[in-house]
Amino acid sequence: MTVVKPNLFDYDRQGLRDLFASIGEKPYRADQVMKWMYHRHVTDFGQMTDVGKALREKLSAHVDIVPPKTVFEKQSADGTHKWLLGMDGSNAIETVFIPETSRGTLCVSSQVGCGLNCQFCSTATQGFNRNLSAAEIIGQVWVAARHLGNVPHHQRKLTNVVMMGMGEPLLNFDNVVRAMSVMRDDLGFGLANKRVTLSTAGLVPMIDKLSEASDVSLAVSLHAPNDELRTELVPLNKKYPIAELLGACQRYVAKRPRASITFEYTMMKGINDKPELARQLVKLMRKVPSKVNLIPFNPFTGTRFERSEEEDIRNFQKILLDANVLTTVRRTRGDDIDAACGQLKGQVVDRTRRQAEFRRTLDEGQVDAA
Ligand code: SF4
C-alpha cells in the first residue's frame, strides 16, 4: 500500500510547527524549512543546506513538498502569463499573472469548477468538481513566484493576489484561509493584508466568518444594482439578497478602519449597462465605503451575453464618478491567450449535474455549509 506523506504546502506556519513538534523537532526548524520553500523555491530537502543532514533525512522519510504540476503555460504579448496546472489525473485549473507598471497581480483559483452558476461566467458552464486543498491553492502562488524569480522583501514581482479565479472561495473556507495566511506570512510570500483580496459572490454568513478569521481585502461580485436583475445573473442572490449582502459588507468594514469593499460589475450589453442602473448603483454605494470595478464582459463560446459598447461603459462610469463613487474600468488583458477575466477555464470533470444540484442546495439552505 502506498503511504501518502503530508505535503508541507498544506500547512501554515503554526501548522508546520505543530507537524515538526510531532516528529520531535523545534519550531525554528519548521521556520527554516518554510523559508526555503517560499523565499528560495526549494522543494528538495537535500538542498536545504542550513538544515542538518540527520533532519533532512528524517524529513524526506516523513513528509513531502509537492507543488502542482504545470501542464501548460503561455505568455501573452502584453506580458500576461497563464499556467494550466494539473490538480489530479483528470482535472486542471488555470492561474493567471497580470504584470502592470507598479504591481504584479496573480489571479488564483479556489475550487475545481464552480457550482454557483452565475449566468455570465465561463467557469460556471463547467460545473463543480471539488475544493482545492490548501497546498493546491498556495501551490499556484508558488509556481508563479518561482517562474518570476520573486523574492519577498527584496525582488518582489508578485505584489498582489486576488482569489478571483475558478470557484467561490468562501465555500472552501478553511483551505482558503490557511493559504491566505501563508501568502501574508513573512516566512511565506510576505504580502500585506490589503494586497490579498478574496472575491465572493455574496455568501453572507461566510463573510461574517471571514471577518473573524482573516484580515484580507474583500471584493464582491455584484453585477446588478437590484434584486430582480441580480437574482437572474447571480442565482445566489435569491438566498442572500442585496440588502443582506450590503449589511455583511458594512459589518466587514466596520471592524477595519479605512477599509473599503470593491464591487465588481461585469458590463453586459443591454443587460446591466443602462444609465438608470448606474443611478441605482450610486444609491447602493452610499451605504458602504466602496469602489466599483467595471469589467467589460469577455464573451466565450455558447454565451448569450455580449460585451457592452465602450461608450455605454464610459457613460456608466461617468454617472458613478459624478456622484463621487470611485470607479475604475478594468483593462482587458491576455486576450490572445484566453486569460482575460471570466475565461479561467481548465478541464473539469463535472460531478454536480450543476443546475439540479445547485437548486437543491439553495432550496435546502445549505449553500453556506457546502
Ligand atoms: S462568477 Fe465566481 S462564483 Fe459565479 S460561477 Fe463564476 S466562479 Fe463561481
Coordinates of C-alpha atoms in Angstrom, one line a residue, residues 71 84 90-94 112 126 166 345-349:
V71 CA 0.6 21.0 -17.7
L84 CA -2.7 25.3 -16.7
S90 CA -8.5 14.3 -14.5
N91 CA -8.8 18.0 -13.5
A92 CA -6.8 21.1 -14.3
I93 CA -7.2 24.7 -13.3
E94 CA -5.8 28.0 -14.6
V112 CA -12.1 22.9 -9.5
Q126 CA -18.1 23.5 -16.4
M166 CA -12.2 29.4 -10.5
K345 CA -11.4 27.5 -17.7
G346 CA -9.3 24.5 -17.1
Q347 CA -10.6 21.0 -17.5
V348 CA -13.2 20.0 -15.0
V349 CA -14.9 16.7 -14.5

